[in-house]
């Protein structure tokens, strides 16, 4: 049954995306995991089908829809069972493009947003550094103004799409003495002299999604590539975090649903002691608990999404949804793997990848500890 939050147009979109994911993405997942790369054609196809522009105006090639439409896309891609794929497509369309739409100049929108929506250019956001993760204000990369350009020096780590992206939104200190009030965001194009990919990082999961270590050495970026106002970058990053965290919660709901389906399918077909293992009460009750957890995180996530889509204050609700959904998704995936017995630990069963992939949820886009910290402050516990 459709959830009350979504209208008929959202449900129609859901059917379209679901069919696309099953037909055009799922059959190739294992190959992309092996090659550790998602082909460009996937981004182009999503652009062609209008999936990257769901919430952007038509004048930029978008569909003029709303955040709920975009949420449907994120959740349905995740229902394909790959957090790596959901992460790569989600970072491009839900993390790199929105700040360009919200804070970019007409020219920046033309150069980056329009080809980004079309899937012709892929974007990334580079904030994290070897010595600055949760503490965004402590980044050390600098951008010094020199005539009509800025000169960037520093490095970025763990950057999704960082290896193959055509452009990267890079956070750098334009006023190093001013803490979080001295950060700016720059659009840096691939091929800009002084910008290089140090290496592609090897990960525990999300293998198809590329994660890069990026280096900036006297990298000269034209002043017109400054995104938004100078020294306002921290606020742009924080603004984007809300949607990014909601996306993580939606992806967790989608992938937890697949994990549960996989577990139910397996225990129904696996016979031990002369009967399907699904008929053992201990197994059935475990599945009930997993299904209950899934509906709990769906409820919390949709509630936060509804508030967000209405433009209402929702810092506490989004942080709670991100916290609960990412933790529950990995727990559900672990339970599902357990119910597969030894086969669950083998690479040929998707649950093995889902379990590895879901581990990342409590780390990216603000760790679980940081989510608890935000909620504690929202609850005024330290007053
Ligand atoms: C696969 C992957 C993809 C990523 N993609 C991107 C990307 O595209 N762009 C980007 O900029 N970054 C990206 N990141 C980085 C990610 O956002 C950071 O890893 C995350 O913010 C945590 O930072 P850190 O790893 O430096 O850990 P740290 O901040 O060093 O934290 C270490 C531990 O200390 C805890 N901790 C830190 N501060 C506190 C506190 N105040 N209270 C309690 N506990 C605390 C943390 O929760 C954690 O458990 C990615 C990371 C991964 C793994």
mmCIF file of C-alpha atoms in Angstrom, residues 35-341:
data_model
loop_
_atom_site.group_PDB
_atom_site.id
_atom_site.type_symbol
_atom_site.label_atom_id
_atom_site.label_comp_id
_atom_site.label_asym_id
_atom_site.label_seq_id
_atom_site.Cartn_x
_atom_site.Cartn_y
_atom_site.Cartn_z
ATOM 1 C CA UNK A 35 35.820 -3.226 -11.836
ATOM 2 C CA UNK A 36 35.290 -0.766 -8.941
ATOM 3 C CA UNK A 37 33.757 1.734 -11.298
ATOM 4 C CA UNK A 38 30.290 2.803 -12.402
ATOM 5 C CA UNK A 39 30.280 3.475 -16.160
ATOM 6 C CA UNK A 40 29.570 6.985 -17.369
ATOM 7 C CA UNK A 41 26.658 5.617 -19.373
ATOM 8 C CA UNK A 42 24.768 5.083 -16.069
ATOM 9 C CA UNK A 43 25.000 8.779 -15.199
ATOM 10 C CA UNK A 44 24.041 9.742 -18.756
ATOM 11 C CA UNK A 45 21.044 7.372 -18.732
ATOM 12 C CA UNK A 46 19.811 8.749 -15.385
ATOM 13 C CA UNK A 47 20.165 12.246 -16.863
ATOM 14 C CA UNK A 48 18.314 11.233 -20.003
ATOM 15 C CA UNK A 49 15.445 9.783 -17.948
ATOM 16 C CA UNK A 50 15.220 13.004 -15.940
ATOM 17 C CA UNK A 51 16.175 11.404 -12.589
ATOM 18 C CA UNK A 52 18.901 13.916 -11.698
ATOM 19 C CA UNK A 53 16.620 16.890 -12.272
ATOM 20 C CA UNK A 54 13.530 15.769 -10.376
ATOM 21 C CA UNK A 55 13.549 18.688 -7.941
ATOM 22 C CA UNK A 56 15.187 21.324 -10.177
ATOM 23 C CA UNK A 57 13.320 23.838 -12.388
ATOM 24 C CA UNK A 58 12.703 23.070 -16.053
ATOM 25 C CA UNK A 59 14.832 26.011 -17.226
ATOM 26 C CA UNK A 60 17.914 24.014 -16.133
ATOM 27 C CA UNK A 61 16.699 20.796 -17.714
ATOM 28 C CA UNK A 62 14.971 19.644 -14.524
ATOM 29 C CA UNK A 63 11.509 18.172 -14.028
ATOM 30 C CA UNK A 64 10.238 20.931 -11.745
ATOM 31 C CA UNK A 65 9.171 18.383 -9.143
ATOM 32 C CA UNK A 66 9.661 18.323 -5.399
ATOM 33 C CA UNK A 67 11.889 16.765 -2.736
ATOM 34 C CA UNK A 68 9.473 13.843 -2.402
ATOM 35 C CA UNK A 69 10.099 12.893 -6.039
ATOM 36 C CA UNK A 70 13.817 13.051 -5.429
ATOM 37 C CA UNK A 71 13.376 10.947 -2.275
ATOM 38 C CA UNK A 72 11.549 8.281 -4.292
ATOM 39 C CA UNK A 73 14.512 8.092 -6.682
ATOM 40 C CA UNK A 74 17.058 7.699 -3.830
ATOM 41 C CA UNK A 75 15.028 5.020 -2.073
ATOM 42 C CA UNK A 76 14.352 3.040 -5.242
ATOM 43 C CA UNK A 77 17.998 3.070 -6.346
ATOM 44 C CA UNK A 78 18.881 1.738 -2.884
ATOM 45 C CA UNK A 79 16.271 -1.005 -3.334
ATOM 46 C CA UNK A 80 18.582 -2.289 -6.052
ATOM 47 C CA UNK A 81 20.700 -3.462 -3.116
ATOM 48 C CA UNK A 82 23.884 -1.457 -3.704
ATOM 49 C CA UNK A 83 24.813 1.347 -1.327
ATOM 50 C CA UNK A 84 27.803 2.032 -3.603
ATOM 51 C CA UNK A 85 25.580 2.826 -6.560
ATOM 52 C CA UNK A 86 23.104 4.790 -4.430
ATOM 53 C CA UNK A 87 26.038 6.708 -2.930
ATOM 54 C CA UNK A 88 27.660 7.629 -6.258
ATOM 55 C CA UNK A 89 24.403 8.757 -7.898
ATOM 56 C CA UNK A 90 23.218 10.392 -4.668
ATOM 57 C CA UNK A 91 26.392 12.407 -4.102
ATOM 58 C CA UNK A 92 26.254 13.696 -7.664
ATOM 59 C CA UNK A 93 22.571 14.661 -7.771
ATOM 60 C CA UNK A 94 21.857 15.268 -4.092
ATOM 61 C CA UNK A 95 25.108 16.686 -2.722
ATOM 62 C CA UNK A 96 27.089 18.336 -5.542
ATOM 63 C CA UNK A 97 24.256 19.842 -7.610
ATOM 64 C CA UNK A 98 21.946 21.438 -4.971
ATOM 65 C CA UNK A 99 24.437 24.066 -3.712
ATOM 66 C CA UNK A 100 25.118 25.137 -7.316
ATOM 67 C CA UNK A 101 21.395 25.621 -7.862
ATOM 68 C CA UNK A 102 20.887 27.376 -4.527
ATOM 69 C CA UNK A 103 23.971 29.570 -4.359
ATOM 70 C CA UNK A 104 25.495 29.558 -7.870
ATOM 71 C CA UNK A 105 25.577 32.391 -10.385
ATOM 72 C CA UNK A 106 23.750 32.102 -13.715
ATOM 73 C CA UNK A 107 27.028 31.237 -15.388
ATOM 74 C CA UNK A 108 27.887 28.546 -12.779
ATOM 75 C CA UNK A 109 24.466 27.002 -13.224
ATOM 76 C CA UNK A 110 24.950 26.952 -16.996
ATOM 77 C CA UNK A 111 28.423 25.389 -16.782
ATOM 78 C CA UNK A 112 27.845 22.853 -13.996
ATOM 79 C CA UNK A 113 24.183 22.443 -13.047
ATOM 80 C CA UNK A 114 22.752 22.009 -16.560
ATOM 81 C CA UNK A 115 25.280 19.340 -17.706
ATOM 82 C CA UNK A 116 25.046 17.780 -14.223
ATOM 83 C CA UNK A 117 21.266 17.361 -14.510
ATOM 84 C CA UNK A 118 21.765 15.929 -18.009
ATOM 85 C CA UNK A 119 24.243 13.385 -16.597
ATOM 86 C CA UNK A 120 26.969 14.668 -18.903
ATOM 87 C CA UNK A 121 29.162 15.971 -16.084
ATOM 88 C CA UNK A 122 29.623 14.249 -12.730
ATOM 89 C CA UNK A 123 30.172 16.195 -9.513
ATOM 90 C CA UNK A 124 31.664 15.610 -6.058
ATOM 91 C CA UNK A 125 31.917 17.522 -2.784
ATOM 92 C CA UNK A 126 35.297 17.596 -1.028
ATOM 93 C CA UNK A 127 35.232 18.700 2.599
ATOM 94 C CA UNK A 128 36.973 15.938 4.603
ATOM 95 C CA UNK A 129 40.757 16.088 5.017
ATOM 96 C CA UNK A 130 43.316 13.736 6.569
ATOM 97 C CA UNK A 131 43.221 15.834 9.778
ATOM 98 C CA UNK A 132 39.673 17.185 9.671
ATOM 99 C CA UNK A 133 36.559 15.008 9.498
ATOM 100 C CA UNK A 134 33.754 15.619 11.992
ATOM 101 C CA UNK A 135 35.340 18.953 12.877
ATOM 102 C CA UNK A 136 34.685 20.663 9.536
ATOM 103 C CA UNK A 137 35.844 24.050 10.842
ATOM 104 C CA UNK A 138 39.385 22.700 11.317
ATOM 105 C CA UNK A 139 40.116 22.059 7.605
ATOM 106 C CA UNK A 140 43.580 23.164 6.542
ATOM 107 C CA UNK A 141 43.280 23.509 2.768
ATOM 108 C CA UNK A 142 43.775 27.167 1.901
ATOM 109 C CA UNK A 143 42.613 29.385 -0.960
ATOM 110 C CA UNK A 144 44.646 32.578 -1.271
ATOM 111 C CA UNK A 145 43.309 35.376 -3.439
ATOM 112 C CA UNK A 146 45.772 36.373 -6.148
ATOM 113 C CA UNK A 147 44.495 38.903 -8.703
ATOM 114 C CA UNK A 148 41.449 37.482 -10.445
ATOM 115 C CA UNK A 149 41.977 33.952 -9.136
ATOM 116 C CA UNK A 150 42.397 31.905 -5.961
ATOM 117 C CA UNK A 151 45.343 29.572 -5.354
ATOM 118 C CA UNK A 152 44.400 26.347 -3.549
ATOM 119 C CA UNK A 153 46.794 24.242 -1.486
ATOM 120 C CA UNK A 154 45.940 21.173 0.583
ATOM 121 C CA UNK A 155 44.429 17.708 0.313
ATOM 122 C CA UNK A 156 41.044 15.979 0.639
ATOM 123 C CA UNK A 157 40.318 12.401 1.615
ATOM 124 C CA UNK A 158 37.425 9.885 1.284
ATOM 125 C CA UNK A 159 35.835 11.858 -1.563
ATOM 126 C CA UNK A 160 32.962 10.005 -3.269
ATOM 127 C CA UNK A 161 33.171 10.341 -7.088
ATOM 128 C CA UNK A 162 36.508 12.062 -6.415
ATOM 129 C CA UNK A 163 38.483 9.971 -8.894
ATOM 130 C CA UNK A 164 36.258 10.344 -11.965
ATOM 131 C CA UNK A 165 34.298 13.543 -11.251
ATOM 132 C CA UNK A 166 34.370 16.338 -13.829
ATOM 133 C CA UNK A 167 34.106 18.974 -11.138
ATOM 134 C CA UNK A 168 34.565 19.054 -7.389
ATOM 135 C CA UNK A 169 33.145 21.525 -4.893
ATOM 136 C CA UNK A 170 36.154 22.093 -2.681
ATOM 137 C CA UNK A 171 36.012 23.623 0.804
ATOM 138 C CA UNK A 172 39.036 25.791 1.607
ATOM 139 C CA UNK A 173 40.040 28.440 4.118
ATOM 140 C CA UNK A 174 39.980 31.929 2.649
ATOM 141 C CA UNK A 175 40.551 33.414 6.106
ATOM 142 C CA UNK A 176 42.525 30.822 8.110
ATOM 143 C CA UNK A 177 42.319 32.821 11.346
ATOM 144 C CA UNK A 178 38.498 33.014 11.298
ATOM 145 C CA UNK A 179 37.617 29.353 12.038
ATOM 146 C CA UNK A 180 34.326 28.281 10.488
ATOM 147 C CA UNK A 181 33.719 31.873 9.372
ATOM 148 C CA UNK A 182 36.749 31.691 7.078
ATOM 149 C CA UNK A 183 35.704 28.803 4.805
ATOM 150 C CA UNK A 184 34.685 29.183 1.144
ATOM 151 C CA UNK A 185 33.548 26.733 -1.536
ATOM 152 C CA UNK A 186 35.145 26.533 -4.988
ATOM 153 C CA UNK A 187 34.150 24.751 -8.185
ATOM 154 C CA UNK A 188 37.320 23.042 -9.364
ATOM 155 C CA UNK A 189 37.276 21.346 -12.749
ATOM 156 C CA UNK A 190 39.077 18.124 -13.523
ATOM 157 C CA UNK A 191 42.244 18.899 -15.480
ATOM 158 C CA UNK A 192 42.883 22.202 -13.700
ATOM 159 C CA UNK A 193 46.685 22.415 -13.314
ATOM 160 C CA UNK A 194 47.692 21.688 -9.698
ATOM 161 C CA UNK A 195 44.647 19.455 -9.032
ATOM 162 C CA UNK A 196 45.374 15.727 -9.068
ATOM 163 C CA UNK A 197 43.944 12.478 -7.756
ATOM 164 C CA UNK A 198 46.570 11.145 -5.349
ATOM 165 C CA UNK A 199 44.982 7.728 -5.308
ATOM 166 C CA UNK A 200 41.775 5.750 -5.496
ATOM 167 C CA UNK A 201 41.153 4.413 -1.975
ATOM 168 C CA UNK A 202 40.470 0.716 -1.299
ATOM 169 C CA UNK A 203 37.371 0.208 0.882
ATOM 170 C CA UNK A 204 35.575 -2.517 2.864
ATOM 171 C CA UNK A 205 32.366 -2.079 0.872
ATOM 172 C CA UNK A 206 30.658 0.164 -1.700
ATOM 173 C CA UNK A 207 33.254 -1.133 -4.113
ATOM 174 C CA UNK A 208 31.636 0.178 -7.298
ATOM 175 C CA UNK A 209 31.707 3.730 -5.951
ATOM 176 C CA UNK A 210 35.074 5.454 -6.370
ATOM 177 C CA UNK A 211 36.534 7.183 -3.335
ATOM 178 C CA UNK A 212 39.462 9.507 -3.877
ATOM 179 C CA UNK A 213 42.354 11.188 -2.150
ATOM 180 C CA UNK A 214 42.699 14.578 -3.851
ATOM 181 C CA UNK A 215 45.696 16.898 -3.915
ATOM 182 C CA UNK A 216 45.780 20.635 -4.590
ATOM 183 C CA UNK A 217 49.212 22.128 -5.205
ATOM 184 C CA UNK A 218 49.230 25.769 -6.203
ATOM 185 C CA UNK A 219 45.991 25.035 -8.014
ATOM 186 C CA UNK A 220 44.819 28.271 -9.628
ATOM 187 C CA UNK A 221 41.043 28.612 -9.824
ATOM 188 C CA UNK A 222 39.345 31.637 -11.494
ATOM 189 C CA UNK A 223 37.584 33.916 -8.982
ATOM 190 C CA UNK A 224 34.293 33.341 -10.821
ATOM 191 C CA UNK A 225 34.444 29.721 -9.581
ATOM 192 C CA UNK A 226 33.850 30.826 -5.986
ATOM 193 C CA UNK A 227 30.436 29.401 -5.016
ATOM 194 C CA UNK A 228 28.333 31.823 -2.982
ATOM 195 C CA UNK A 229 29.987 34.492 -0.910
ATOM 196 C CA UNK A 230 33.571 34.370 0.309
ATOM 197 C CA UNK A 231 33.830 33.021 3.892
ATOM 198 C CA UNK A 232 30.243 31.675 3.842
ATOM 199 C CA UNK A 233 31.197 28.139 2.758
ATOM 200 C CA UNK A 234 30.643 26.558 6.184
ATOM 201 C CA UNK A 235 27.000 27.622 6.123
ATOM 202 C CA UNK A 236 26.576 26.271 2.583
ATOM 203 C CA UNK A 237 27.992 22.915 3.729
ATOM 204 C CA UNK A 238 25.733 22.789 6.804
ATOM 205 C CA UNK A 239 22.725 23.719 4.659
ATOM 206 C CA UNK A 240 23.462 20.772 2.347
ATOM 207 C CA UNK A 241 23.961 18.317 5.219
ATOM 208 C CA UNK A 242 20.232 18.179 5.983
ATOM 209 C CA UNK A 243 19.291 16.737 2.608
ATOM 210 C CA UNK A 244 22.417 14.530 2.518
ATOM 211 C CA UNK A 245 21.481 13.016 5.900
ATOM 212 C CA UNK A 246 17.899 12.492 4.808
ATOM 213 C CA UNK A 247 19.213 10.758 1.693
ATOM 214 C CA UNK A 248 21.319 8.463 3.879
ATOM 215 C CA UNK A 249 18.228 7.622 5.921
ATOM 216 C CA UNK A 250 16.188 6.946 2.754
ATOM 217 C CA UNK A 251 18.952 4.788 1.287
ATOM 218 C CA UNK A 252 19.082 2.858 4.578
ATOM 219 C CA UNK A 253 15.317 2.238 4.461
ATOM 220 C CA UNK A 254 15.569 1.056 0.847
ATOM 221 C CA UNK A 255 18.486 -1.270 1.412
ATOM 222 C CA UNK A 256 17.081 -2.642 4.710
ATOM 223 C CA UNK A 257 13.937 -3.569 2.801
ATOM 224 C CA UNK A 258 16.014 -5.552 0.291
ATOM 225 C CA UNK A 259 17.920 -7.283 3.111
ATOM 226 C CA UNK A 260 14.631 -8.350 4.697
ATOM 227 C CA UNK A 261 13.269 -9.596 1.356
ATOM 228 C CA UNK A 262 16.442 -11.588 0.763
ATOM 229 C CA UNK A 263 16.197 -13.160 4.221
ATOM 230 C CA UNK A 264 12.504 -14.089 3.832
ATOM 231 C CA UNK A 265 13.145 -15.560 0.392
ATOM 232 C CA UNK A 266 16.076 -17.594 1.638
ATOM 233 C CA UNK A 267 14.504 -19.077 4.792
ATOM 234 C CA UNK A 268 11.427 -20.090 2.801
ATOM 235 C CA UNK A 269 13.531 -22.031 0.318
ATOM 236 C CA UNK A 270 16.111 -23.510 2.700
ATOM 237 C CA UNK A 271 15.145 -26.841 4.257
ATOM 238 C CA UNK A 272 16.732 -28.220 7.439
ATOM 239 C CA UNK A 273 15.386 -30.852 9.830
ATOM 240 C CA UNK A 274 12.826 -31.712 7.156
ATOM 241 C CA UNK A 275 11.135 -28.326 6.880
ATOM 242 C CA UNK A 276 11.748 -24.805 5.558
ATOM 243 C CA UNK A 277 13.741 -22.935 8.227
ATOM 244 C CA UNK A 278 11.159 -20.116 8.010
ATOM 245 C CA UNK A 279 8.815 -22.392 9.984
ATOM 246 C CA UNK A 280 11.061 -22.419 13.055
ATOM 247 C CA UNK A 281 9.566 -19.952 15.465
ATOM 248 C CA UNK A 282 12.958 -18.520 16.421
ATOM 249 C CA UNK A 283 13.525 -17.626 12.760
ATOM 250 C CA UNK A 284 10.005 -16.259 12.170
ATOM 251 C CA UNK A 285 10.167 -14.058 15.273
ATOM 252 C CA UNK A 286 13.549 -12.741 14.194
ATOM 253 C CA UNK A 287 12.054 -11.731 10.841
ATOM 254 C CA UNK A 288 9.169 -10.050 12.645
ATOM 255 C CA UNK A 289 11.646 -7.983 14.668
ATOM 256 C CA UNK A 290 13.515 -7.027 11.495
ATOM 257 C CA UNK A 291 10.281 -6.000 9.754
ATOM 258 C CA UNK A 292 9.252 -3.988 12.819
ATOM 259 C CA UNK A 293 12.583 -2.157 12.898
ATOM 260 C CA UNK A 294 12.237 -1.440 9.191
ATOM 261 C CA UNK A 295 8.806 0.129 9.638
ATOM 262 C CA UNK A 296 10.086 2.156 12.602
ATOM 263 C CA UNK A 297 12.914 3.709 10.576
ATOM 264 C CA UNK A 298 10.616 4.239 7.609
ATOM 265 C CA UNK A 299 8.174 6.134 9.822
ATOM 266 C CA UNK A 300 10.904 8.284 11.373
ATOM 267 C CA UNK A 301 12.518 8.974 7.992
ATOM 268 C CA UNK A 302 9.264 9.866 6.224
ATOM 269 C CA UNK A 303 8.286 12.130 9.114
ATOM 270 C CA UNK A 304 11.622 13.980 8.814
ATOM 271 C CA UNK A 305 11.236 14.084 5.016
ATOM 272 C CA UNK A 306 7.751 15.561 5.332
ATOM 273 C CA UNK A 307 9.007 18.318 7.655
ATOM 274 C CA UNK A 308 11.980 18.997 5.367
ATOM 275 C CA UNK A 309 9.834 19.109 2.218
ATOM 276 C CA UNK A 310 7.498 21.593 3.959
ATOM 277 C CA UNK A 311 10.460 23.829 4.806
ATOM 278 C CA UNK A 312 9.827 23.387 8.538
ATOM 279 C CA UNK A 313 12.598 23.218 11.158
ATOM 280 C CA UNK A 314 13.738 19.592 11.333
ATOM 281 C CA UNK A 315 17.364 19.444 12.490
ATOM 282 C CA UNK A 316 16.492 17.115 15.368
ATOM 283 C CA UNK A 317 14.197 14.879 13.302
ATOM 284 C CA UNK A 318 16.637 14.573 10.367
ATOM 285 C CA UNK A 319 19.530 13.769 12.726
ATOM 286 C CA UNK A 320 17.420 11.161 14.535
ATOM 287 C CA UNK A 321 16.331 9.599 11.233
ATOM 288 C CA UNK A 322 19.910 9.426 9.955
ATOM 289 C CA UNK A 323 21.106 7.959 13.253
ATOM 290 C CA UNK A 324 18.368 5.361 13.611
ATOM 291 C CA UNK A 325 18.044 4.347 9.960
ATOM 292 C CA UNK A 326 21.757 3.809 9.288
ATOM 293 C CA UNK A 327 22.219 1.828 12.510
ATOM 294 C CA UNK A 328 19.082 -0.279 11.945
ATOM 295 C CA UNK A 329 19.906 -0.978 8.288
ATOM 296 C CA UNK A 330 23.244 -2.525 9.218
ATOM 297 C CA UNK A 331 21.648 -4.471 12.061
ATOM 298 C CA UNK A 332 18.911 -5.804 9.753
ATOM 299 C CA UNK A 333 21.519 -6.697 7.110
ATOM 300 C CA UNK A 334 23.519 -8.579 9.776
ATOM 301 C CA UNK A 335 20.431 -10.509 10.891
ATOM 302 C CA UNK A 336 19.591 -11.308 7.266
ATOM 303 C CA UNK A 337 23.117 -12.585 6.703
ATOM 304 C CA UNK A 338 22.829 -14.766 9.816
ATOM 305 C CA UNK A 339 19.632 -16.307 8.476
ATOM 306 C CA UNK A 340 21.487 -17.281 5.287
ATOM 307 C CA UNK A 341 23.917 -19.373 7.381
#
